[in-house]
């Protein structure tokens, strides 16, 4: 088996025709009026999720198929309570597949401007501004110094 | 055909760069081939809003996930610890944390001291001047006076303790255990054209600031000024030998998939603990049926990976979060053998700051600390910016069944057989991991942490690749001699982590580079009798 490795990262958006993913992410991270944040099923965030599935495309398809199988007939058509019950079982039985949906969702949810502002993080990439970190008090090391060398002479 | 060079170095990572720079003053014609390219700091993830997403995409640790054209696949199905690396000019230093401990003096004498594995044919004292030289070249920040080591010079002041270092340092003081600010290959001030660290917290996906000591910014520019040539995007498939059993050069594929032969007087391998045995095994021939330089049968064997344990907790007070170099302090309290523990040798802790929001969410959900549904938001706010913890790096003793072979089916994009890893955790490693988890939890509890999670072994942490072409004086028990020359092929040298006899319980790169500088010095000293 020869593995072709390519640098080409652009892939078409993920196809969630039956709305299974949309329904699941809404259960995972619902909107919160108290925190003033949208849910992961917010149109802008959901569109970002579909665009950004990247290397998880196949694993995500598998995870959604597993949810569909559990749901029987059409997950999106179930009542909210029925959906929640299916998802609870799915997470308990198939944590690896659930973690794929968690990853593709969290990657986009937590870079949304509204969400970042709400959790108290600057709405920008780390570079070029960087961050401040306390230098700290090096006199805390006095007891370590007082104990003397601990290395073992060969 | 390409013109013959005096020295052909394969691999432009940590060791290949140090070797090239050191040999440059001989004025020999030196060429380095690497399968990957130069990195552009403006392409690194921390430039964009998708910085955390890219850690699992084009900057993923595993080459099998990343799958860029510079990468080759690694079959690591038969190992609980998965391989991570980076292929390109700078090698693994592009992604490393820059955490920069040296092996300890005792590490070179484990057979004499503890009756296990083998002593190295060289010692700490021999390497000492090369450690010091390498610290200056890589630009190492540290605080002089660490009682865990013999005295060493401080090139520049240490990375900040931050809240993490102070909170955990106080807990370690309460327990009476050693700790110290980590040595880090991170510029804390302007240094040799490098800008100081601005606490981006993204050392693990390339430093956009150029503050981290990566060899594309440290050794390579100097080596190039001294006329060393580097030819990126050239993947070596095999080393050729002549009728006299000497290496004559290497075959490689260029970026367009075209095959070339590069003749050379001396061939130096710096492809890391997996790339090097892969290349040697792929270079089998009628004369060397088991692979090149493999009369001992040890090429690929004794693979050491450093089993890691991860112990993390959450605090009521805000910590550093994702800000600042991920690692801040270390503890060498449990480094040396103590019979009562039930295992030999030991480990060190590297203490780490927090995580960005995406990783907080994904690990929080995986660990069961972060629910789906309404309660997600409150739980997230209790975790985010409030975590800290540690990794324990356990000494991995050499065992011949832990090895790199060639996969019979899997091949890279050029059709070159890929490496296959077979690795099992030893009972000694398991006991050591358990010990480190138990003590780690104790430290976090002493610091007042709640919601403590542990993982051991950490599955994706196969980033220290050592032992697969060990050095030694006995040709039947080692692949290269005490100065890095193959016992079998007298103009073939190995300088990467493959030559490690034992792994120590610390990150290896400082020692890998010190060994490379030492081998380069030996080559220069012995130039006129090199092949005797
Ligand atoms: C995520 C991560 C974090 C790390 N953190 C730390 C840390 O904090 N501290 C520490 O000490 N170490 C750390 N390491 C390990 C460190 O990166 C390695 O120890 C070091 O880079 C090894 O140096 P090397 O010269 O042996 O090989 P590498 O640096 O891996 O270089 C090997 C080079 O050879 C090239 N190559 C391989 N095969 C071929 C071929 N057939 N043809 C052409 N070129 C080839 C590769 O492309 C690569 O560039 C980390 C590694 C990773 C991946
Ligand atoms: S923390 Fe410092 S060294 Fe690490 S990536 Fe940021 S600027 Fe670079």
XYZ file of N, CA and C in Angstrom, chain A residues 1-9 24-32 34-35 37-39 52-56 59 80 87-88 90-91 98-99 101-116 118-154, chain B residues 46-51 53 56-58 63-73 104-106 109 113-114 143-144 147-150 158-163 165-166 170 173 176-181 198-200 202 208-209 233 320 322-324 332-333 336-337 345 353 357-358 361-362 365-366 370-374 376-378 380-381 384 409-413 415:
534
model
N 0.853 -1.195 0.000
C 0.000 0.000 0.000
C 0.891 1.249 0.000
N 0.709 2.096 -0.996
C 1.497 3.330 -1.029
C 0.651 4.489 -0.532
N 1.187 5.243 0.425
C 0.423 6.390 0.933
C 0.870 7.660 0.244
N -0.067 8.323 -0.388
C 0.248 9.594 -1.019
C 0.053 10.677 0.030
N 1.025 11.520 0.147
C 0.929 12.585 1.112
C 0.866 13.899 0.317
N -0.081 14.749 0.632
C -0.173 16.003 -0.123
C -0.308 17.186 0.823
N 0.015 18.358 0.322
C -0.073 19.568 1.135
C -1.394 20.282 0.920
N -2.178 19.748 0.007
C -3.393 20.425 -0.399
C -4.452 20.179 0.685
N -4.819 21.275 1.392
C -5.673 21.118 2.567
C -7.136 21.443 2.273
N -27.083 17.490 16.479
C -26.192 17.013 17.561
C -25.442 18.182 18.195
N -24.893 19.070 17.366
C -24.086 20.156 17.959
C -24.958 21.088 18.790
N -26.235 21.167 18.411
C -27.172 21.970 19.209
C -27.396 21.371 20.590
N -27.360 20.042 20.671
C -27.459 19.378 21.974
C -26.170 19.542 22.763
N -25.064 19.447 22.049
C -23.767 19.474 22.736
C -23.547 20.825 23.405
N -23.635 21.896 22.620
C -23.424 23.236 23.171
C -24.615 24.111 22.766
N -25.657 24.134 23.594
C -26.822 24.963 23.262
C -26.537 26.445 23.553
N -27.332 27.316 22.967
C -27.183 28.755 23.256
C -27.486 28.995 24.733
N -26.886 30.060 25.294
C -27.167 30.381 26.694
C -27.433 31.876 26.808
N -28.072 33.363 29.579
C -27.387 33.831 30.791
C -25.939 34.236 30.491
N -25.279 33.452 29.659
C -23.892 33.794 29.328
C -23.804 34.653 28.066
N -24.262 33.771 24.940
C -23.536 33.122 23.839
C -24.483 32.327 22.949
N -24.142 32.248 21.648
C -24.925 31.412 20.739
C -24.634 29.939 21.010
N -25.448 29.063 20.448
C -25.151 27.631 20.497
C -24.249 27.247 19.334
N -14.793 23.216 8.113
C -13.505 22.948 8.780
C -13.333 21.503 9.233
N -14.098 20.602 8.665
C -14.022 19.206 9.106
C -12.650 18.590 8.784
N -12.054 19.054 7.684
C -10.664 18.690 7.360
C -10.401 17.200 7.404
N -9.390 16.817 8.181
C -8.933 15.424 8.223
C -9.915 14.488 8.926
N -10.972 15.040 9.533
C -11.926 14.191 10.256
C -13.127 13.777 9.408
N -14.057 10.026 9.624
C -14.419 9.643 10.998
C -15.745 10.280 11.384
N -36.885 16.311 20.633
C -35.649 16.722 21.308
C -35.284 15.755 22.443
N -28.360 10.293 22.118
C -27.001 10.833 22.243
C -26.334 10.379 23.539
N -27.127 10.298 24.588
C -26.551 9.859 25.859
C -26.000 8.434 25.740
N -25.174 6.947 22.925
C -24.074 6.991 21.944
C -22.757 7.409 22.615
N -22.826 8.442 23.436
C -21.608 8.919 24.115
C -21.065 7.860 25.062
N -17.789 9.711 19.534
C -18.342 10.955 20.085
C -17.273 12.037 20.121
N -16.043 11.634 20.413
C -14.974 12.642 20.529
C -14.670 13.290 19.178
N -16.984 14.140 16.982
C -17.986 15.222 16.845
C -17.642 16.365 17.811
N -17.162 16.001 18.986
C -16.765 17.042 19.949
C -15.630 17.892 19.376
N -14.664 17.224 18.755
C -13.504 17.963 18.231
C -13.905 18.915 17.105
N -14.678 18.420 16.141
C -15.016 19.299 15.002
C -15.894 20.466 15.478
N -16.659 20.246 16.536
C -17.534 21.304 17.043
C -16.743 22.338 17.851
N -15.971 21.837 18.811
C -15.240 22.746 19.704
C -14.255 23.622 18.932
N -13.617 23.054 17.904
C -12.631 23.804 17.113
C -13.223 25.098 16.575
N -14.490 25.069 16.186
C -15.108 26.249 15.576
C -15.873 27.077 16.613
N -16.546 26.386 17.529
C -17.337 27.124 18.526
C -16.454 28.090 19.314
N -15.314 27.586 19.753
C -14.491 28.408 20.649
C -13.553 29.367 19.914
N -13.784 29.567 18.629
C -13.069 30.655 17.960
C -14.054 31.703 17.432
N -15.293 31.559 17.775
C -16.299 32.550 17.395
C -16.097 33.813 18.247
N -16.176 34.983 17.627
C -15.936 36.251 18.343
C -16.782 36.367 19.605
N -18.079 36.044 19.474
C -19.001 36.221 20.597
C -18.627 35.302 21.746
N -18.224 34.093 21.386
C -17.866 33.110 22.431
C -16.555 33.521 23.097
N -15.588 33.906 22.278
C -14.284 34.304 22.849
C -14.459 35.471 23.811
N -17.048 36.229 25.499
C -17.764 35.801 26.701
C -16.879 35.020 27.674
N -15.905 34.269 27.170
C -15.061 33.490 28.088
C -13.835 34.296 28.526
N -13.772 35.553 28.108
C -12.725 36.440 28.628
C -11.382 36.274 27.945
N -11.404 35.947 26.661
C -10.134 35.844 25.925
C -10.163 36.885 24.817
N -9.016 37.512 24.577
C -8.939 38.539 23.551
C -9.363 37.949 22.207
N -10.164 38.714 21.462
C -10.661 38.222 20.170
C -9.609 38.520 19.096
N -8.581 37.686 19.056
C -7.474 37.866 18.108
C -6.603 36.610 18.164
N -5.755 36.416 17.130
C -4.801 35.310 17.232
C -3.684 35.681 18.222
N -2.936 34.702 18.734
C -1.863 35.009 19.695
C -0.803 35.960 19.136
N -0.384 35.727 17.870
C 0.640 36.563 17.250
C -0.017 37.707 16.489
N 0.496 38.915 16.437
C 1.828 39.305 16.931
C 1.846 39.918 18.338
N 0.672 40.091 18.944
C 0.683 40.822 20.216
C 1.275 40.035 21.368
N 1.042 38.713 21.365
C 1.515 37.898 22.473
C 0.728 38.172 23.745
N 1.225 37.708 24.864
C 0.541 37.860 26.143
C 1.555 38.189 27.239
N 1.023 38.653 28.340
C 1.889 38.903 29.501
C 1.783 37.726 30.463
N 2.918 37.343 31.030
C 2.949 36.277 32.044
C 3.795 36.782 33.206
N 3.321 36.553 34.435
C 4.083 37.011 35.619
C 5.463 36.369 35.646
N 6.479 37.189 35.897
C 7.831 36.629 36.016
C 7.903 35.662 37.186
N 7.314 36.074 38.308
C 7.300 35.192 39.481
C 8.449 35.474 40.433
N 8.291 34.948 41.618
C 9.194 35.260 42.718
C 10.241 34.145 42.872
N 11.469 34.441 42.442
C 12.508 33.401 42.456
C 13.009 33.075 43.865
N 12.630 33.932 44.860
C 13.055 33.599 46.229
C 12.308 32.362 46.751
N 11.255 31.976 46.025
C 10.574 30.716 46.379
C 11.538 29.525 46.315
N 12.647 29.718 45.603
C 13.600 28.623 45.436
C 14.576 28.487 46.607
N 14.481 29.381 47.575
C 15.447 29.332 48.687
C 15.525 27.969 49.375
N 14.366 27.354 49.689
C 14.473 26.035 50.341
C 15.124 24.980 49.444
N 14.928 25.095 48.145
C 15.531 24.132 47.211
C 17.050 24.303 47.221
N 17.471 25.572 47.219
C 18.909 25.872 47.281
C 19.506 25.359 48.590
N 18.759 25.589 49.672
C 19.294 25.266 51.007
C 19.574 23.769 51.150
N 18.849 22.957 50.400
C 19.040 21.510 50.516
C 20.363 21.052 49.893
N 20.921 21.847 48.996
C 22.206 21.494 48.363
C 22.027 20.535 47.207
N 23.172 20.188 46.558
C 23.117 19.346 45.349
C 22.420 18.013 45.592
N 21.634 17.579 44.623
C 20.958 16.274 44.731
C 21.368 15.331 43.596
N 22.249 15.778 42.711
C 22.601 14.881 41.604
C 23.566 13.807 42.078
N 23.483 12.675 41.404
C 24.238 11.499 41.819
C 25.534 11.428 41.013
N 26.635 11.436 41.728
C 27.926 11.359 41.047
C 28.111 9.928 40.543
N 28.532 9.757 39.293
C 28.639 8.397 38.752
C 29.879 7.654 39.298
N -0.147 30.235 15.032
C -0.480 31.326 15.959
C -0.692 32.670 15.248
N -0.496 32.698 13.919
C -0.826 33.899 13.142
C -2.323 34.050 12.891
N -3.073 32.968 13.098
C -4.484 33.016 12.677
C -5.447 32.624 13.776
N -6.727 32.895 13.520
C -7.759 32.596 14.505
C -8.013 31.084 14.626
N -7.540 30.340 13.622
C -7.744 28.886 13.662
C -6.548 28.176 14.291
N -5.843 28.900 15.201
C -4.574 28.362 15.666
C -4.706 27.023 16.377
N -7.193 24.777 15.916
C -7.675 23.757 14.982
C -6.511 23.167 14.194
N -4.430 19.964 15.040
C -4.844 18.608 14.683
C -4.993 18.477 13.169
N -4.516 19.469 12.457
C -4.599 19.401 10.992
C -3.177 19.422 10.402
N -2.779 20.514 9.747
C -1.458 20.483 9.107
C -0.299 20.597 10.092
N 2.682 12.070 11.896
C 2.811 12.202 10.435
C 1.666 11.498 9.716
N 1.062 10.507 10.377
C -0.041 9.775 9.738
C -1.302 10.621 9.672
N -1.410 11.582 10.580
C -2.549 12.491 10.568
C -2.233 13.700 9.675
N -1.012 14.207 9.814
C -0.617 15.412 9.070
C -0.616 15.150 7.573
N 0.070 14.089 7.186
C 0.121 13.650 5.788
C 0.493 14.754 4.806
N 1.521 15.504 5.146
C 2.017 16.511 4.200
C 3.035 15.835 3.270
N 3.378 16.524 2.193
C 4.264 15.871 1.225
C 5.637 15.578 1.838
N 6.026 16.325 2.871
C 7.319 16.064 3.512
C 7.286 14.810 4.378
N 6.094 14.330 4.680
C 5.967 13.243 5.649
C 6.038 11.865 5.013
N 6.438 10.913 5.837
C 6.335 9.503 5.452
C 5.473 8.813 6.501
N 4.708 7.796 6.078
C 3.842 7.120 7.048
C 4.661 6.253 7.992
N 21.729 13.451 32.847
C 22.518 13.620 34.061
C 23.815 12.819 33.965
N 24.825 13.158 34.760
C 26.067 12.366 34.758
C 25.800 10.881 34.994
N 24.862 10.542 35.872
C 24.594 9.128 36.178
C 24.018 8.384 34.979
N 26.116 5.913 33.037
C 26.725 4.826 33.811
C 25.677 3.929 34.468
N 26.126 1.671 37.882
C 25.428 2.154 39.078
C 24.268 1.262 39.484
N 23.510 0.785 38.492
C 22.260 0.094 38.817
C 22.162 -1.314 38.233
N 18.217 29.302 34.861
C 18.650 29.956 36.089
C 19.806 29.138 36.651
N 20.981 29.761 36.759
C 22.157 29.032 37.252
C 21.895 28.529 38.665
N 20.378 22.600 41.787
C 21.064 21.530 42.542
C 20.906 20.140 41.932
N 20.088 20.000 40.881
C 19.929 18.688 40.249
C 21.048 18.386 39.255
N 21.903 19.370 39.007
C 22.955 19.194 37.992
C 24.291 19.717 38.498
N 25.387 19.226 37.923
C 26.667 19.907 38.141
C 26.532 21.348 37.644
N 15.917 33.007 33.003
C 14.934 31.951 32.766
C 13.613 32.445 32.204
N 12.847 31.519 31.669
C 11.465 31.807 31.253
C 10.633 32.091 32.517
N 9.553 32.850 32.371
C 8.795 33.232 33.568
C 8.176 32.041 34.306
N 8.167 32.130 35.634
C 7.489 31.105 36.433
C 5.991 31.169 36.183
N 5.485 32.397 36.087
C 4.043 32.576 35.965
C 3.348 32.125 37.239
N 2.031 32.133 37.173
C 1.275 31.662 38.339
C 1.470 30.164 38.532
N 4.086 28.218 37.852
C 5.353 27.877 38.496
C 5.336 28.212 39.975
N 4.675 29.328 40.303
C 4.679 29.732 41.714
C 3.766 28.843 42.559
N 5.386 26.297 45.247
C 5.078 26.337 46.683
C 4.650 24.956 47.183
N 7.634 22.893 47.579
C 8.335 23.290 48.813
C 7.681 22.646 50.034
N 8.774 19.322 50.332
C 10.229 19.191 50.477
C 10.897 18.597 49.247
N 10.268 18.757 48.088
C 10.783 18.142 46.860
C 11.440 19.184 45.944
N 12.393 18.669 45.170
C 13.148 19.548 44.274
C 12.255 20.156 43.173
N 12.532 21.395 42.827
C 11.986 21.994 41.597
C 12.908 23.136 41.179
N 12.790 23.554 39.949
C 13.646 24.638 39.428
C 13.029 25.162 38.124
N 13.238 26.423 37.766
C 12.772 26.874 36.433
C 13.451 26.018 35.355
N 7.360 36.270 23.431
C 6.224 37.110 23.837
C 5.063 36.247 24.332
N 5.397 35.083 24.846
C 4.415 34.239 25.547
C 3.216 33.830 24.691
N 3.473 33.563 23.421
C 2.374 33.143 22.552
C 1.752 31.840 23.027
N 2.480 28.915 22.003
C 2.288 27.976 20.893
C 3.596 27.341 20.433
N 5.938 31.681 15.907
C 5.796 32.749 14.916
C 6.718 33.929 15.230
N 7.087 34.064 16.486
C 7.956 35.158 16.913
C 9.420 34.860 16.597
N 13.496 19.219 0.296
C 12.554 18.422 -0.496
C 13.247 17.339 -1.321
N -2.173 30.564 34.460
C -1.650 31.262 33.267
C -2.484 31.001 32.017
N -3.529 29.621 28.491
C -2.748 29.254 27.304
C -1.598 30.218 27.066
N -1.386 31.131 27.988
C -0.359 32.151 27.797
C 0.989 31.662 28.322
N 2.040 31.918 27.557
C 3.386 31.583 28.021
C 3.858 30.235 27.523
N 13.361 17.148 39.551
C 14.182 15.945 39.369
C 14.238 15.149 40.668
N 13.202 15.324 41.488
C 13.184 14.664 42.795
C 13.273 13.141 42.683
N 16.667 9.475 40.418
C 17.647 8.402 40.649
C 16.999 7.166 41.254
N 17.651 6.020 41.069
C 17.126 4.749 41.584
C 17.008 4.780 43.104
N 16.024 3.091 38.088
C 16.098 4.384 37.386
C 14.886 5.239 37.780
N 1.649 24.810 31.892
C 0.579 25.787 32.082
C -0.705 25.235 31.470
N -8.868 27.579 24.544
C -10.274 27.205 24.740
C -10.677 25.915 24.029
N -10.159 25.698 22.830
C -10.567 24.496 22.093
C -10.069 23.241 22.805
N -11.938 22.508 25.887
C -13.240 21.887 25.611
C -13.085 20.422 25.214
N -12.162 20.117 24.308
C -12.079 18.718 23.842
C -11.565 17.806 24.961
N -14.312 17.441 27.693
C -15.396 16.518 27.328
C -14.890 15.074 27.385
N -13.654 14.851 26.883
C -13.101 13.485 26.903
C -12.928 12.980 28.336
N -16.706 17.954 31.410
C -17.451 18.974 30.681
C -18.653 18.318 30.001
N -19.851 18.563 30.511
C -21.018 17.875 29.958
C -21.487 18.487 28.643
N -22.314 17.738 27.915
C -23.082 18.284 26.802
C -24.336 18.923 27.423
N -24.839 19.933 26.761
C -26.106 20.519 27.215
C -25.921 21.809 27.997
N -27.019 22.240 28.605
C -27.087 23.517 29.331
C -25.876 23.781 30.243
N -22.937 22.858 30.111
C -21.622 22.958 29.457
C -20.941 24.296 29.789
N -21.719 25.356 29.728
C -21.116 26.695 29.815
C -20.516 26.987 31.184
N -21.259 26.667 32.245
C -20.717 26.904 33.587
C -19.485 26.033 33.825
N -17.456 24.811 31.641
C -16.325 25.291 30.841
C -15.616 26.451 31.557
N -16.399 27.338 32.106
C -15.812 28.516 32.758
C -15.070 28.156 34.044
N -11.625 26.578 32.136
C -10.803 27.409 31.243
C -10.002 28.453 32.025
N 4.230 -3.868 3.537
C 3.274 -3.335 2.553
C 3.303 -1.819 2.430
N 3.391 -1.146 3.570
C 3.229 0.312 3.578
C 4.443 1.016 2.958
N 4.166 1.976 2.077
C 5.253 2.723 1.434
C 4.919 4.205 1.439
N 5.955 5.056 1.339
C 5.682 6.500 1.270
C 5.341 6.889 -0.174
N 5.166 8.184 -0.412
C 4.710 8.647 -1.718
C 5.716 8.337 -2.835
N 7.292 5.483 -2.921
C 7.362 4.020 -3.003
C 8.435 3.416 -2.115
